[in-house]
Amino acid sequence: MELDRGPAPAASTEPVLEVVDLVTEIRSVRGPIRPVNRVSLRVGRGQAVGLVGESGSGKSMTAFSIMRLFPTPAARVVEGRVLLQGRDLTELPESELRRVRGNHVGMVFQDPSAYLNPVITVGAQIAEQLLAHNWPGDVEQRIAELLTQVGLRPEVAKRYPHELSGGMRQRVSIASAIACDPPLVLADEPTTALDVTVQAQILELLAQLQRKQGMGLLLITHDFGIVAELCDYVYIMYAGEVIEEGPVDDVFEQPRHPYTQGLLQGVLSVTRRDRVRVTVPGSVPDLANPPSGCRFHPRCPRAMPQCRTAPPPRVTAGNGRTACWLYESDQGIGQQRPGGSHDRTNDGSAAS
Amino acid sequence: MARQSLAARAAQSHPHLLQVFWYRYRRNRLGVFGLAIVVLLLLMGVLAPWLAPHDPYATSRDRFLPPLSPGHLLGTDHLGRDVLSGIIWGSRVSLLVGFLAAATAMVIGIAVGAISGYYGGAVDAVLMRITELFQVIPRFVLALLVVAFFGSGLGKLILVIGVLSWPQIARLVRGQYLSHKALPYVDGARVLGMGSGRIMFSEILPNVTAPIIVTASLDIAQAILLEASLGFFGLGDPNVPSWGGMLNNAQDYLRLAWWMSVFPGAAIALAVLGFNLVGDAVNEATNPRLREG
Amino acid sequence: MTGQTMDQRLADANKRGSTPAVPGSEPPLIAAENVRKYYPWGRTFFGAQGQVRAVDGVSLELWPGETYALVGESGCGKSTTGRMILGLEAPTAGTIRYRGTPLSELRGDAWTTFRRRVQVVFQDSYASLNPRKTIGQSLINALVFSRAVTDRKQARERAGELLADVGLTPPEAFLDRYPHELSGGQRQRIGIARALATNPELIVADEPVSALDISVRAQILELLQRLQEERRVTYLFISHDLAVVRAISHRIGVMYLGRLVEAGPAEQVFENPSHPYTEALIRATPVPNPREARRRERTILEGDVPSPVNPPSGCPFHPRCPMAEPRCQSTAPPWIPVGDRHYAACHLVADRNAGPGVGPNPGHAKPAR
């Protein structure tokens, strides 16, 4: 499989989605928790962007925050902007946002059966999506077209979700996500519940759709393998913050942040016999009571005194950026990214 | 470093399960109200000799005194007995029958349900048919028959009500065991070589107490009601004052002395309500779907 | 066979260090022979309508000190095979022997010994610990019930040692905690400590790291490996994650629809997968290296795993096999040696290896019909 990857994609294309300093807060018994803390990211047109992290890193909460689809009413966006094709979603009332979901942003989740109505046929569910967003053309024809696009026979429209296998259900939910030709698709762990051979099918399908239709894809996953296979650009989250970002090749070959370095050193590959190595000790911190300074410092092998006290600056490193004290002195030495998201480059230390 | 954070994490104070339960229970106002009723009833029963202004059996010439008469807050009955004292002493019978009958039902119900759910298969099929058999018997009619034939001692009453109330608990417990026996911790216990009895009652049972307590408190309410109904038909234990018995006496004087029926009736209603509210509140406080984080 | 001789044998084995036994050099710990497990399906008043063939003729042997990985997709029967080896379920047909004695014939002390010596670690670390018992209570129970320790005071001390063994220090910080108060990684360590309580020779680990984050996953895998080196414990490692399997196992068996389709030394199977399904599984696993991922040849299998209620005729893989031929539909392929103790069940392999079988294989897996 050969994926088309443009050079330095984040910089070269106009953004479909731009998230700026997003903060989400959840009120809890133990005080407010910030599962998303000043997260900035962008997805260009036709770009596949990965958002990776361990559980509790805030990657899924970031996706929920973008769409304001929170799993708990105690959560809300308290700061920052979410620009979808230039329009700030954080300022939209719920009624307008509902029109944006599905119409401008398609969504694919881990467990498709939780999002498909079990008593409605597959065709009717996709039709609902189309009608809700005033699809101008022939709905029947569009459904058949969509099902074919995701590799299903058009007859599947008459089936009920429980008659389909997990892989087919995920195809249906992808068909429904792309029904209105959205410029952006959010996929939250879309293959985690699937078997590996079926996962390969779905990843291939996502890659194809994204390439053919030029839509932006924000893929949320914990699996570096999936990022390597599918994405052009990657953001790595830890404890609610983006700690590193960059073009996939660069990040995998030359990770800057000690956390990324640790994860990638420890990652196991099926193509060679790796030794199991503990490269990141400890476990993720409790977000109700996050460590001071750099949130990674208690687990960091290269922690310095200032890591304990002050949040790290976000510095440009190569074609990407990282939030780490190690590179503070390198500022400016790292290759600057031409144009694009340049404006956000060195603002981290000052703002936090 | 890892060690430090592990220790730090473990050292974080975590509230005990009971504390969590009480935190959730407390937020349910109706539940707190129900609990207050139940606690007051219990106090009333225990402290009856000291609380009751009169001997509940003592007849006097002051018959049919209306409520708020001097010395008789709730009036007197057709034999001049103090109604308030009757209600206070009657709570003992109601609570005794309620708790002991529910306990009898629980012992049978838990045993049958646990065995049925844990073993499954033919054992389950047979036990469940027996359970269904007990469920289709009209409880009140059978209770009437038993008391009519064998007389109405308090012990017999408890036994009859208990024996007729277990199927509900058995079905509930069976369902819980069916789902719990599929969980890895039960497999883990089996792999360690624990016997079935030990697994059923020492491993699984503590995990299914919450729904059992819910059903038990509803059962107590039902038992109180059943005992009162039997008493109303004159089939209660004639040797002890009971709310049902008081209602039975009141039948003939409904127009003449409304207080003879209204106050015992209200006591029954309040007791049943109290136990029901407690059951609901326990259910809500322990229901995993309503739990946060 | 009594517990004592068993202990002695294990002590002898421990002296030899951590390398797994060479098959044939000592008796296998577990030998499963053509084991099947069928469940009735669609049960009605008049009996079952059919059978789910969860495991359909699996033969395998586990050698002291090795890690044998059983891999495959959901529903392939790998977990059911593990449960049968644990004695949690009785096979519908076939025998499982523990040190030569069929499990169904183990009685009294022999059964107790088997119980102690064969333990389990589950994927769901939360559900595998009794939520109403403290960590200490769970461990002490395990120690007392397996008769590893007789008095409870001593048991508490031993429980503390177990916690230290699995890297949870100081033990006092954990003994009186409840499972819900710990993180997933810590709970999985407790799950391992509980399995270790009885000093087992075999641990059946059913997806033990699948629910864990990658950084924690490495910690648990390292712990498992360290324990193997220290105690020469054998693992039956059940997993769907081939990257993890490659890193830790000595031998692997690949299952599809209740049958083994390929088995052999791990490196041989990964370097030279002989069954088309094994090859597809390896190729479908994403590689965490973008350049390599782009270069990599990918065959993407079509369709889903068929239902084990009505498994396909002949080779169970033929409906999805990119190389299927007419005979694959009609006849089940035999179990063919493709390398040193490396076997595959595929007609095409039979053609490729038309020559004589490779080396003698005393007591190794017989054809899975």
mmCIF file of N, CA, C and O in Angstrom, chain B residues 233-271:
data_model
loop_
_atom_site.group_PDB
_atom_site.id
_atom_site.type_symbol
_atom_site.label_atom_id
_atom_site.label_comp_id
_atom_site.label_asym_id
_atom_site.label_seq_id
_atom_site.Cartn_x
_atom_site.Cartn_y
_atom_site.Cartn_z
ATOM 1 N N PHE B 233 -58.258 -9.617 59.531
ATOM 2 C CA PHE B 233 -59.286 -10.650 59.422
ATOM 3 C C PHE B 233 -59.393 -11.469 60.701
ATOM 4 O O PHE B 233 -59.993 -12.520 60.732
ATOM 5 N N GLY B 234 -58.749 -11.000 61.720
ATOM 6 C CA GLY B 234 -58.847 -11.681 63.001
ATOM 7 C C GLY B 234 -57.987 -12.916 63.081
ATOM 8 O O GLY B 234 -58.188 -13.794 63.904
ATOM 9 N N LEU B 235 -56.989 -13.034 62.201
ATOM 10 C CA LEU B 235 -56.156 -14.228 62.182
ATOM 11 C C LEU B 235 -54.761 -13.962 62.734
ATOM 12 O O LEU B 235 -53.874 -14.790 62.622
ATOM 13 N N GLY B 236 -54.578 -12.792 63.322
ATOM 14 C CA GLY B 236 -53.280 -12.500 63.937
ATOM 15 C C GLY B 236 -53.163 -13.236 65.260
ATOM 16 O O GLY B 236 -54.095 -13.909 65.709
ATOM 17 N N ASP B 237 -52.007 -13.114 65.889
ATOM 18 C CA ASP B 237 -51.815 -13.721 67.202
ATOM 19 C C ASP B 237 -52.658 -12.930 68.210
ATOM 20 O O ASP B 237 -52.423 -11.744 68.418
ATOM 21 N N PRO B 238 -53.668 -13.562 68.816
ATOM 22 C CA PRO B 238 -54.574 -12.800 69.687
ATOM 23 C C PRO B 238 -53.914 -12.373 70.992
ATOM 24 O O PRO B 238 -54.445 -11.523 71.715
ATOM 25 N N ASN B 239 -52.755 -12.941 71.312
ATOM 26 C CA ASN B 239 -52.159 -12.668 72.610
ATOM 27 C C ASN B 239 -51.283 -11.434 72.650
ATOM 28 O O ASN B 239 -50.811 -11.050 73.704
ATOM 29 N N VAL B 240 -51.006 -10.865 71.482
ATOM 30 C CA VAL B 240 -50.172 -9.667 71.481
ATOM 31 C C VAL B 240 -50.892 -8.549 70.740
ATOM 32 O O VAL B 240 -51.628 -8.807 69.781
ATOM 33 N N PRO B 241 -50.684 -7.299 71.169
ATOM 34 C CA PRO B 241 -51.322 -6.197 70.461
ATOM 35 C C PRO B 241 -50.643 -5.999 69.112
ATOM 36 O O PRO B 241 -49.407 -6.016 69.029
ATOM 37 N N SER B 242 -51.448 -5.892 68.060
ATOM 38 C CA SER B 242 -50.847 -5.630 66.753
ATOM 39 C C SER B 242 -51.722 -4.645 65.994
ATOM 40 O O SER B 242 -52.911 -4.489 66.294
ATOM 41 N N TRP B 243 -51.115 -3.995 65.012
ATOM 42 C CA TRP B 243 -51.841 -2.987 64.240
ATOM 43 C C TRP B 243 -53.015 -3.619 63.501
ATOM 44 O O TRP B 243 -54.095 -3.063 63.452
ATOM 45 N N GLY B 244 -52.765 -4.791 62.949
ATOM 46 C CA GLY B 244 -53.824 -5.489 62.215
ATOM 47 C C GLY B 244 -54.969 -5.832 63.162
ATOM 48 O O GLY B 244 -56.156 -5.670 62.823
ATOM 49 N N GLY B 245 -54.596 -6.308 64.354
ATOM 50 C CA GLY B 245 -55.618 -6.660 65.328
ATOM 51 C C GLY B 245 -56.454 -5.439 65.714
ATOM 52 O O GLY B 245 -57.674 -5.524 65.874
ATOM 53 N N MET B 246 -55.789 -4.299 65.845
ATOM 54 C CA MET B 246 -56.509 -3.079 66.202
ATOM 55 C C MET B 246 -57.502 -2.713 65.107
ATOM 56 O O MET B 246 -58.638 -2.302 65.378
ATOM 57 N N LEU B 247 -57.083 -2.906 63.843
ATOM 58 C CA LEU B 247 -57.983 -2.617 62.728
ATOM 59 C C LEU B 247 -59.174 -3.563 62.779
ATOM 60 O O LEU B 247 -60.310 -3.177 62.510
ATOM 61 N N ASN B 248 -58.905 -4.810 63.125
ATOM 62 C CA ASN B 248 -59.967 -5.800 63.219
ATOM 63 C C ASN B 248 -61.020 -5.341 64.222
ATOM 64 O O ASN B 248 -62.220 -5.374 63.956
ATOM 65 N N ASN B 249 -60.542 -4.875 65.377
ATOM 66 C CA ASN B 249 -61.466 -4.393 66.397
ATOM 67 C C ASN B 249 -62.252 -3.175 65.916
ATOM 68 O O ASN B 249 -63.403 -2.992 66.295
ATOM 69 N N ALA B 250 -61.565 -2.367 65.089
ATOM 70 C CA ALA B 250 -62.172 -1.099 64.697
ATOM 71 C C ALA B 250 -63.310 -1.285 63.696
ATOM 72 O O ALA B 250 -64.126 -0.385 63.509
ATOM 73 N N GLN B 251 -63.326 -2.448 63.049
ATOM 74 C CA GLN B 251 -64.307 -2.682 61.981
ATOM 75 C C GLN B 251 -65.730 -2.298 62.387
ATOM 76 O O GLN B 251 -66.470 -1.685 61.613
ATOM 77 N N ASP B 252 -66.095 -2.713 63.581
ATOM 78 C CA ASP B 252 -67.489 -2.526 63.989
ATOM 79 C C ASP B 252 -67.816 -1.087 64.391
ATOM 80 O O ASP B 252 -68.964 -0.739 64.575
ATOM 81 N N TYR B 253 -66.758 -0.294 64.571
ATOM 82 C CA TYR B 253 -67.027 1.046 65.101
ATOM 83 C C TYR B 253 -66.533 2.133 64.140
ATOM 84 O O TYR B 253 -66.145 3.218 64.558
ATOM 85 N N LEU B 254 -66.534 1.810 62.840
ATOM 86 C CA LEU B 254 -65.953 2.740 61.879
ATOM 87 C C LEU B 254 -66.572 4.130 61.977
ATOM 88 O O LEU B 254 -65.888 5.137 61.888
ATOM 89 N N ARG B 255 -67.903 4.169 62.135
ATOM 90 C CA ARG B 255 -68.563 5.477 62.198
ATOM 91 C C ARG B 255 -68.488 6.085 63.584
ATOM 92 O O ARG B 255 -68.314 7.278 63.732
ATOM 93 N N LEU B 256 -68.576 5.206 64.565
ATOM 94 C CA LEU B 256 -68.610 5.669 65.945
ATOM 95 C C LEU B 256 -67.266 6.220 66.398
ATOM 96 O O LEU B 256 -67.193 7.263 67.050
ATOM 97 N N ALA B 257 -66.179 5.509 66.049
ATOM 98 C CA ALA B 257 -64.851 5.906 66.547
ATOM 99 C C ALA B 257 -63.825 5.780 65.429
ATOM 100 O O ALA B 257 -63.110 4.778 65.326
ATOM 101 N N TRP B 258 -63.768 6.811 64.596
ATOM 102 C CA TRP B 258 -62.866 6.743 63.423
ATOM 103 C C TRP B 258 -61.408 6.587 63.843
ATOM 104 O O TRP B 258 -60.588 6.006 63.147
ATOM 105 N N TRP B 259 -61.067 7.120 65.021
ATOM 106 C CA TRP B 259 -59.659 7.071 65.439
ATOM 107 C C TRP B 259 -59.162 5.654 65.675
ATOM 108 O O TRP B 259 -57.997 5.376 65.574
ATOM 109 N N MET B 260 -60.098 4.759 65.959
ATOM 110 C CA MET B 260 -59.674 3.375 66.188
ATOM 111 C C MET B 260 -59.076 2.734 64.928
ATOM 112 O O MET B 260 -58.252 1.846 65.001
ATOM 113 N N SER B 261 -59.526 3.194 63.747
ATOM 114 C CA SER B 261 -58.999 2.612 62.507
ATOM 115 C C SER B 261 -57.942 3.504 61.842
ATOM 116 O O SER B 261 -56.965 3.015 61.289
ATOM 117 N N VAL B 262 -58.163 4.810 61.946
ATOM 118 C CA VAL B 262 -57.275 5.710 61.197
ATOM 119 C C VAL B 262 -55.836 5.645 61.712
ATOM 120 O O VAL B 262 -54.893 5.517 60.922
ATOM 121 N N PHE B 263 -55.628 5.664 63.035
ATOM 122 C CA PHE B 263 -54.252 5.715 63.534
ATOM 123 C C PHE B 263 -53.463 4.426 63.292
ATOM 124 O O PHE B 263 -52.341 4.493 62.791
ATOM 125 N N PRO B 264 -54.045 3.261 63.582
ATOM 126 C CA PRO B 264 -53.280 2.039 63.227
ATOM 127 C C PRO B 264 -53.046 1.944 61.718
ATOM 128 O O PRO B 264 -51.972 1.543 61.268
ATOM 129 N N GLY B 265 -54.075 2.351 60.954
ATOM 130 C CA GLY B 265 -53.931 2.316 59.497
ATOM 131 C C GLY B 265 -52.779 3.203 59.046
ATOM 132 O O GLY B 265 -51.951 2.818 58.217
ATOM 133 N N ALA B 266 -52.712 4.386 59.627
ATOM 134 C CA ALA B 266 -51.636 5.307 59.265
ATOM 135 C C ALA B 266 -50.288 4.723 59.661
ATOM 136 O O ALA B 266 -49.298 4.846 58.911
ATOM 137 N N ALA B 267 -50.234 4.060 60.808
ATOM 138 C CA ALA B 267 -48.970 3.461 61.236
ATOM 139 C C ALA B 267 -48.499 2.414 60.228
ATOM 140 O O ALA B 267 -47.321 2.374 59.843
ATOM 141 N N ILE B 268 -49.439 1.585 59.767
ATOM 142 C CA ILE B 268 -49.080 0.560 58.775
ATOM 143 C C ILE B 268 -48.572 1.225 57.503
ATOM 144 O O ILE B 268 -47.510 0.876 56.976
ATOM 145 N N ALA B 269 -49.328 2.208 57.039
ATOM 146 C CA ALA B 269 -48.951 2.872 55.788
ATOM 147 C C ALA B 269 -47.571 3.505 55.909
ATOM 148 O O ALA B 269 -46.721 3.367 55.015
ATOM 149 N N LEU B 270 -47.321 4.145 57.048
ATOM 150 C CA LEU B 270 -46.047 4.826 57.235
ATOM 151 C C LEU B 270 -44.887 3.820 57.270
ATOM 152 O O LEU B 270 -43.837 4.043 56.672
ATOM 153 N N ALA B 271 -45.108 2.714 57.961
ATOM 154 C CA ALA B 271 -44.051 1.698 58.059
ATOM 155 C C ALA B 271 -43.724 1.136 56.678
ATOM 156 O O ALA B 271 -42.565 1.025 56.279
#
